[in-house]
Amino acid sequence: MSEMRWNPVMGEWVVTATHRQDRTFLPPAGYCPLCPTAEGGFPTEIPEPDYDFVVFENKFPSLKREPGEPAVEGDDLFPVKPSLGICEVVLYSSSHTSTLADVPLPKMQQLVRVWKDRYEDLGSRPEIDYVFIFENKGEAIGVTISHPHGQIYAFSYLPPRVERELTNEAEHHRKTGRCLHCDILKREVADQSRIVVESDHFMAIIPFYARYPYEVHLYAKEHRGSMSEFSEEEQNDLAYVLSVLLKKYDGLWGFSMPYMMVMHQKPTDGADWPGCHFHIEFYPPLRTPEKLKYLAGCESGAGTFVNDTLPEDKAAELRAVKV
Amino acid sequence: MNNNDKNVRHNMIKRVEAKDDGRVLIYYTFESSDDIEHKESLRKETDKGAQPKGLGD
């Protein structure tokens, strides 16, 4: 069963997707559903014997192209609606043991084009208001299949955290006539202490208000609302700075850093959104090589993050990692 | 790490298929600048009426 239930207390939708309880969970070596199908082997999601990049619709989607009617009847207090949307899986490599940090630069440049194509393709559908590209990496995040892959959720509405960000961007733009993120970048350039890596067209910082110790936001330096506005050179440059950042993460403690990576860009709902500015946010859950930053009572119940570190110190650590 | 490849062009080739259960499956492959330039040079030679190198031997 799959449906969307309205939470009138928080003013947001919750997706129920009971079929996901049965999804593949940490399959043994040799039975990865995201590897290519080997000759004489069991059939995986990908029938071909090899691939560069593959995108396919998730077998256990939270949102569905044809969701059907909700199993329960809604009313004024508890509205429900079909869980309309599309969930895709993006395979970065046919190699089971690699990670995004291992992807060579030319291939990373190609992956940026795959992401751009998915943003434009899914976003062109009238029922899709927001294309959310992300990656959960590592068992610490709850990844159920270790094969290197990302995901895309194409929402039929603006998800709440994104909507909150868009509201604040629009308010800043209304008050000042400027982009909030462009103002933040100007401040970071003047300060310098929170910059992790910078290239011709992109800059990665640990924001002044970071919630996680090693949270990094990777920005287009020029005002760009979405990947659709990137030139060829900017697409290649994004691949470069992304590669450097991921290698710095892995180089920090000498092992593959778990993280959540999420892309924030312009909604595809047809509105203008002049304050929206493309960026990628990384939330690594570790605060030391052995200790997790838990989302405990204060974070989960009050919505206030307590960061046990200073962004300026953590940015200096990442900046010092040679790649 | 050097950013030497910032001017490389990538020509995307996309093949869309449907899985048995109706789900969409897309294969992406790419040609880089070298491949594209080689093809363009073959096309120019063909346009001029010359026999492209490596073809028709």
mmCIF file of N, CA and C in Angstrom, chain A residues 142-213:
data_model
loop_
_atom_site.group_PDB
_atom_site.id
_atom_site.type_symbol
_atom_site.label_atom_id
_atom_site.label_comp_id
_atom_site.label_asym_id
_atom_site.label_seq_id
_atom_site.Cartn_x
_atom_site.Cartn_y
_atom_site.Cartn_z
ATOM 1 N N GLY A 142 22.295 3.853 6.400
ATOM 2 C CA GLY A 142 21.173 2.937 6.220
ATOM 3 C C GLY A 142 21.045 2.412 4.808
ATOM 4 N N VAL A 143 22.139 2.499 4.042
ATOM 5 C CA VAL A 143 22.114 1.995 2.669
ATOM 6 C C VAL A 143 21.906 0.481 2.691
ATOM 7 N N THR A 144 20.975 -0.009 1.840
ATOM 8 C CA THR A 144 20.647 -1.436 1.844
ATOM 9 C C THR A 144 21.346 -2.206 0.723
ATOM 10 N N ILE A 145 21.904 -1.491 -0.254
ATOM 11 C CA ILE A 145 22.674 -2.129 -1.329
ATOM 12 C C ILE A 145 23.947 -1.307 -1.504
ATOM 13 N N SER A 146 25.111 -1.960 -1.410
ATOM 14 C CA SER A 146 26.352 -1.184 -1.385
ATOM 15 C C SER A 146 26.856 -0.790 -2.772
ATOM 16 N N HIS A 147 26.331 -1.386 -3.829
ATOM 17 C CA HIS A 147 26.761 -1.031 -5.193
ATOM 18 C C HIS A 147 26.624 0.487 -5.388
ATOM 19 N N PRO A 148 27.652 1.133 -5.991
ATOM 20 C CA PRO A 148 27.610 2.612 -6.074
ATOM 21 C C PRO A 148 26.414 3.127 -6.879
ATOM 22 N N HIS A 149 25.547 3.842 -6.210
ATOM 23 C CA HIS A 149 24.358 4.360 -6.888
ATOM 24 C C HIS A 149 23.793 5.566 -6.152
ATOM 25 N N GLY A 150 23.083 6.368 -6.905
ATOM 26 C CA GLY A 150 22.330 7.467 -6.329
ATOM 27 C C GLY A 150 20.862 7.260 -6.635
ATOM 28 N N GLN A 151 20.052 8.218 -6.228
ATOM 29 C CA GLN A 151 18.616 8.105 -6.453
ATOM 30 C C GLN A 151 18.049 9.448 -6.901
ATOM 31 N N ILE A 152 16.863 9.380 -7.469
ATOM 32 C CA ILE A 152 16.123 10.595 -7.822
ATOM 33 C C ILE A 152 14.672 10.394 -7.415
ATOM 34 N N TYR A 153 14.154 11.338 -6.647
ATOM 35 C CA TYR A 153 12.723 11.359 -6.358
ATOM 36 C C TYR A 153 12.142 12.558 -7.111
ATOM 37 N N ALA A 154 11.205 12.278 -8.007
ATOM 38 C CA ALA A 154 10.501 13.356 -8.711
ATOM 39 C C ALA A 154 9.169 13.545 -8.001
ATOM 40 N N PHE A 155 9.062 14.650 -7.274
ATOM 41 C CA PHE A 155 7.892 14.900 -6.430
ATOM 42 C C PHE A 155 6.793 15.642 -7.206
ATOM 43 N N SER A 156 5.548 15.360 -6.839
ATOM 44 C CA SER A 156 4.423 16.095 -7.435
ATOM 45 C C SER A 156 4.088 17.330 -6.602
ATOM 46 N N TYR A 157 4.936 17.643 -5.641
ATOM 47 C CA TYR A 157 4.741 18.805 -4.771
ATOM 48 C C TYR A 157 6.117 19.258 -4.290
ATOM 49 N N LEU A 158 6.181 20.396 -3.628
ATOM 50 C CA LEU A 158 7.453 20.866 -3.079
ATOM 51 C C LEU A 158 7.650 20.243 -1.699
ATOM 52 N N PRO A 159 8.691 19.411 -1.520
ATOM 53 C CA PRO A 159 8.900 18.800 -0.199
ATOM 54 C C PRO A 159 9.222 19.879 0.835
ATOM 55 N N PRO A 160 8.882 19.627 2.110
ATOM 56 C CA PRO A 160 8.850 20.720 3.113
ATOM 57 C C PRO A 160 10.172 21.431 3.357
ATOM 58 N N ARG A 161 11.286 20.692 3.421
ATOM 59 C CA ARG A 161 12.555 21.374 3.688
ATOM 60 C C ARG A 161 12.940 22.271 2.508
ATOM 61 N N VAL A 162 12.684 21.769 1.298
ATOM 62 C CA VAL A 162 12.949 22.549 0.091
ATOM 63 C C VAL A 162 12.041 23.775 0.062
ATOM 64 N N GLU A 163 10.784 23.584 0.404
ATOM 65 C CA GLU A 163 9.827 24.694 0.374
ATOM 66 C C GLU A 163 10.223 25.784 1.378
ATOM 67 N N ARG A 164 10.722 25.351 2.532
ATOM 68 C CA ARG A 164 11.156 26.325 3.549
ATOM 69 C C ARG A 164 12.335 27.140 3.032
ATOM 70 N N GLU A 165 13.262 26.447 2.387
ATOM 71 C CA GLU A 165 14.426 27.136 1.799
ATOM 72 C C GLU A 165 13.971 28.118 0.713
ATOM 73 N N LEU A 166 13.065 27.670 -0.138
ATOM 74 C CA LEU A 166 12.576 28.530 -1.226
ATOM 75 C C LEU A 166 11.859 29.761 -0.673
ATOM 76 N N THR A 167 11.119 29.575 0.418
ATOM 77 C CA THR A 167 10.396 30.691 1.037
ATOM 78 C C THR A 167 11.375 31.746 1.550
ATOM 79 N N ASN A 168 12.451 31.292 2.212
ATOM 80 C CA ASN A 168 13.441 32.236 2.741
ATOM 81 C C ASN A 168 14.224 32.922 1.613
ATOM 82 N N GLU A 169 14.516 32.158 0.549
ATOM 83 C CA GLU A 169 15.192 32.757 -0.613
ATOM 84 C C GLU A 169 14.307 33.846 -1.235
ATOM 85 N N ALA A 170 13.012 33.531 -1.363
ATOM 86 C CA ALA A 170 12.086 34.488 -1.997
ATOM 87 C C ALA A 170 11.939 35.739 -1.137
ATOM 88 N N GLU A 171 11.899 35.560 0.179
ATOM 89 C CA GLU A 171 11.754 36.697 1.092
ATOM 90 C C GLU A 171 12.993 37.606 1.013
ATOM 91 N N HIS A 172 14.173 37.005 0.988
ATOM 92 C CA HIS A 172 15.413 37.784 0.880
ATOM 93 C C HIS A 172 15.438 38.533 -0.457
ATOM 94 N N HIS A 173 15.020 37.848 -1.505
ATOM 95 C CA HIS A 173 15.009 38.465 -2.836
ATOM 96 C C HIS A 173 14.016 39.631 -2.882
ATOM 97 N N ARG A 174 12.867 39.445 -2.204
ATOM 98 C CA ARG A 174 11.848 40.506 -2.191
ATOM 99 C C ARG A 174 12.361 41.741 -1.436
ATOM 100 N N LYS A 175 13.065 41.486 -0.330
ATOM 101 C CA LYS A 175 13.548 42.587 0.504
ATOM 102 C C LYS A 175 14.727 43.330 -0.110
ATOM 103 N N THR A 176 15.649 42.581 -0.734
ATOM 104 C CA THR A 176 16.925 43.179 -1.146
ATOM 105 C C THR A 176 17.115 43.262 -2.661
ATOM 106 N N GLY A 177 16.313 42.458 -3.381
ATOM 107 C CA GLY A 177 16.524 42.379 -4.830
ATOM 108 C C GLY A 177 17.702 41.499 -5.196
ATOM 109 N N ARG A 178 18.271 40.819 -4.191
ATOM 110 C CA ARG A 178 19.451 39.974 -4.446
ATOM 111 C C ARG A 178 19.170 38.532 -4.059
ATOM 112 N N CYS A 179 20.017 37.633 -4.571
ATOM 113 C CA CYS A 179 19.933 36.211 -4.228
ATOM 114 C C CYS A 179 20.572 35.993 -2.854
ATOM 115 N N LEU A 180 19.876 35.293 -1.984
ATOM 116 C CA LEU A 180 20.383 35.005 -0.641
ATOM 117 C C LEU A 180 21.713 34.238 -0.712
ATOM 118 N N HIS A 181 21.780 33.251 -1.587
ATOM 119 C CA HIS A 181 22.993 32.416 -1.670
ATOM 120 C C HIS A 181 24.175 33.203 -2.246
ATOM 121 N N CYS A 182 23.897 34.106 -3.189
ATOM 122 C CA CYS A 182 24.978 34.956 -3.705
ATOM 123 C C CYS A 182 25.536 35.828 -2.578
ATOM 124 N N ASP A 183 24.656 36.324 -1.713
ATOM 125 C CA ASP A 183 25.111 37.124 -0.565
ATOM 126 C C ASP A 183 25.938 36.267 0.395
ATOM 127 N N ILE A 184 25.504 35.026 0.614
ATOM 128 C CA ILE A 184 26.258 34.122 1.502
ATOM 129 C C ILE A 184 27.647 33.859 0.916
ATOM 130 N N LEU A 185 27.707 33.614 -0.394
ATOM 131 C CA LEU A 185 29.005 33.338 -1.025
ATOM 132 C C LEU A 185 29.949 34.528 -0.916
ATOM 133 N N LYS A 186 29.403 35.744 -1.105
ATOM 134 C CA LYS A 186 30.236 36.958 -0.969
ATOM 135 C C LYS A 186 30.852 37.014 0.419
ATOM 136 N N ARG A 187 30.050 36.705 1.435
ATOM 137 C CA ARG A 187 30.533 36.724 2.809
ATOM 138 C C ARG A 187 31.622 35.661 3.013
ATOM 139 N N GLU A 188 31.408 34.482 2.431
ATOM 140 C CA GLU A 188 32.382 33.402 2.592
ATOM 141 C C GLU A 188 33.708 33.737 1.900
ATOM 142 N N VAL A 189 33.620 34.382 0.754
ATOM 143 C CA VAL A 189 34.839 34.782 0.049
ATOM 144 C C VAL A 189 35.601 35.809 0.875
ATOM 145 N N ALA A 190 34.874 36.749 1.473
ATOM 146 C CA ALA A 190 35.527 37.779 2.301
ATOM 147 C C ALA A 190 36.167 37.152 3.524
ATOM 148 N N ASP A 191 35.528 36.153 4.097
ATOM 149 C CA ASP A 191 35.999 35.538 5.341
ATOM 150 C C ASP A 191 37.104 34.507 5.102
ATOM 151 N N GLN A 192 36.906 33.665 4.075
ATOM 152 C CA GLN A 192 37.878 32.627 3.674
ATOM 153 C C GLN A 192 37.966 31.418 4.603
ATOM 154 N N SER A 193 37.575 31.559 5.882
ATOM 155 C CA SER A 193 37.891 30.499 6.847
ATOM 156 C C SER A 193 37.060 29.234 6.682
ATOM 157 N N ARG A 194 35.949 29.323 5.984
ATOM 158 C CA ARG A 194 35.082 28.146 5.861
ATOM 159 C C ARG A 194 35.124 27.540 4.460
ATOM 160 N N ILE A 195 36.005 28.040 3.596
ATOM 161 C CA ILE A 195 36.124 27.481 2.243
ATOM 162 C C ILE A 195 36.923 26.183 2.313
ATOM 163 N N VAL A 196 36.398 25.130 1.665
ATOM 164 C CA VAL A 196 37.072 23.831 1.632
ATOM 165 C C VAL A 196 37.830 23.664 0.317
ATOM 166 N N VAL A 197 37.187 23.955 -0.770
ATOM 167 C CA VAL A 197 37.838 23.858 -2.089
ATOM 168 C C VAL A 197 37.120 24.818 -3.040
ATOM 169 N N GLU A 198 37.894 25.369 -3.969
ATOM 170 C CA GLU A 198 37.334 26.340 -4.907
ATOM 171 C C GLU A 198 37.889 26.046 -6.300
ATOM 172 N N SER A 199 37.048 26.182 -7.303
ATOM 173 C CA SER A 199 37.510 26.021 -8.695
ATOM 174 C C SER A 199 37.069 27.252 -9.481
ATOM 175 N N ASP A 200 37.164 27.185 -10.806
ATOM 176 C CA ASP A 200 36.810 28.358 -11.615
ATOM 177 C C ASP A 200 35.361 28.777 -11.392
ATOM 178 N N HIS A 201 34.474 27.798 -11.314
ATOM 179 C CA HIS A 201 33.039 28.111 -11.303
ATOM 180 C C HIS A 201 32.295 27.632 -10.063
ATOM 181 N N PHE A 202 32.989 26.941 -9.174
ATOM 182 C CA PHE A 202 32.299 26.375 -7.999
ATOM 183 C C PHE A 202 33.109 26.598 -6.727
ATOM 184 N N MET A 203 32.394 26.561 -5.621
ATOM 185 C CA MET A 203 33.055 26.730 -4.328
ATOM 186 C C MET A 203 32.357 25.854 -3.296
ATOM 187 N N ALA A 204 33.162 25.105 -2.528
ATOM 188 C CA ALA A 204 32.605 24.259 -1.470
ATOM 189 C C ALA A 204 32.966 24.869 -0.129
ATOM 190 N N ILE A 205 31.973 25.018 0.719
ATOM 191 C CA ILE A 205 32.186 25.617 2.044
ATOM 192 C C ILE A 205 31.530 24.745 3.114
ATOM 193 N N ILE A 206 32.018 24.868 4.339
ATOM 194 C CA ILE A 206 31.208 24.418 5.470
ATOM 195 C C ILE A 206 30.465 25.660 5.934
ATOM 196 N N PRO A 207 29.144 25.656 5.844
ATOM 197 C CA PRO A 207 28.434 26.910 6.101
ATOM 198 C C PRO A 207 28.569 27.386 7.550
ATOM 199 N N PHE A 208 28.462 28.668 7.734
ATOM 200 C CA PHE A 208 28.499 29.331 9.049
ATOM 201 C C PHE A 208 27.557 28.643 10.043
ATOM 202 N N TYR A 209 26.446 28.114 9.495
ATOM 203 C CA TYR A 209 25.368 27.543 10.316
ATOM 204 C C TYR A 209 25.282 26.018 10.134
ATOM 205 N N ALA A 210 26.440 25.364 9.875
ATOM 206 C CA ALA A 210 26.444 23.913 9.618
ATOM 207 C C ALA A 210 25.806 23.153 10.782
ATOM 208 N N ARG A 211 25.052 22.130 10.451
ATOM 209 C CA ARG A 211 24.406 21.292 11.471
ATOM 210 C C ARG A 211 25.265 20.069 11.809
ATOM 211 N N TYR A 212 25.929 19.533 10.774
ATOM 212 C CA TYR A 212 26.824 18.377 10.974
ATOM 213 C C TYR A 212 28.274 18.881 10.964
ATOM 214 N N PRO A 213 29.191 18.209 11.705
ATOM 215 C CA PRO A 213 30.572 18.688 11.759
ATOM 216 C C PRO A 213 31.220 18.847 10.367
#
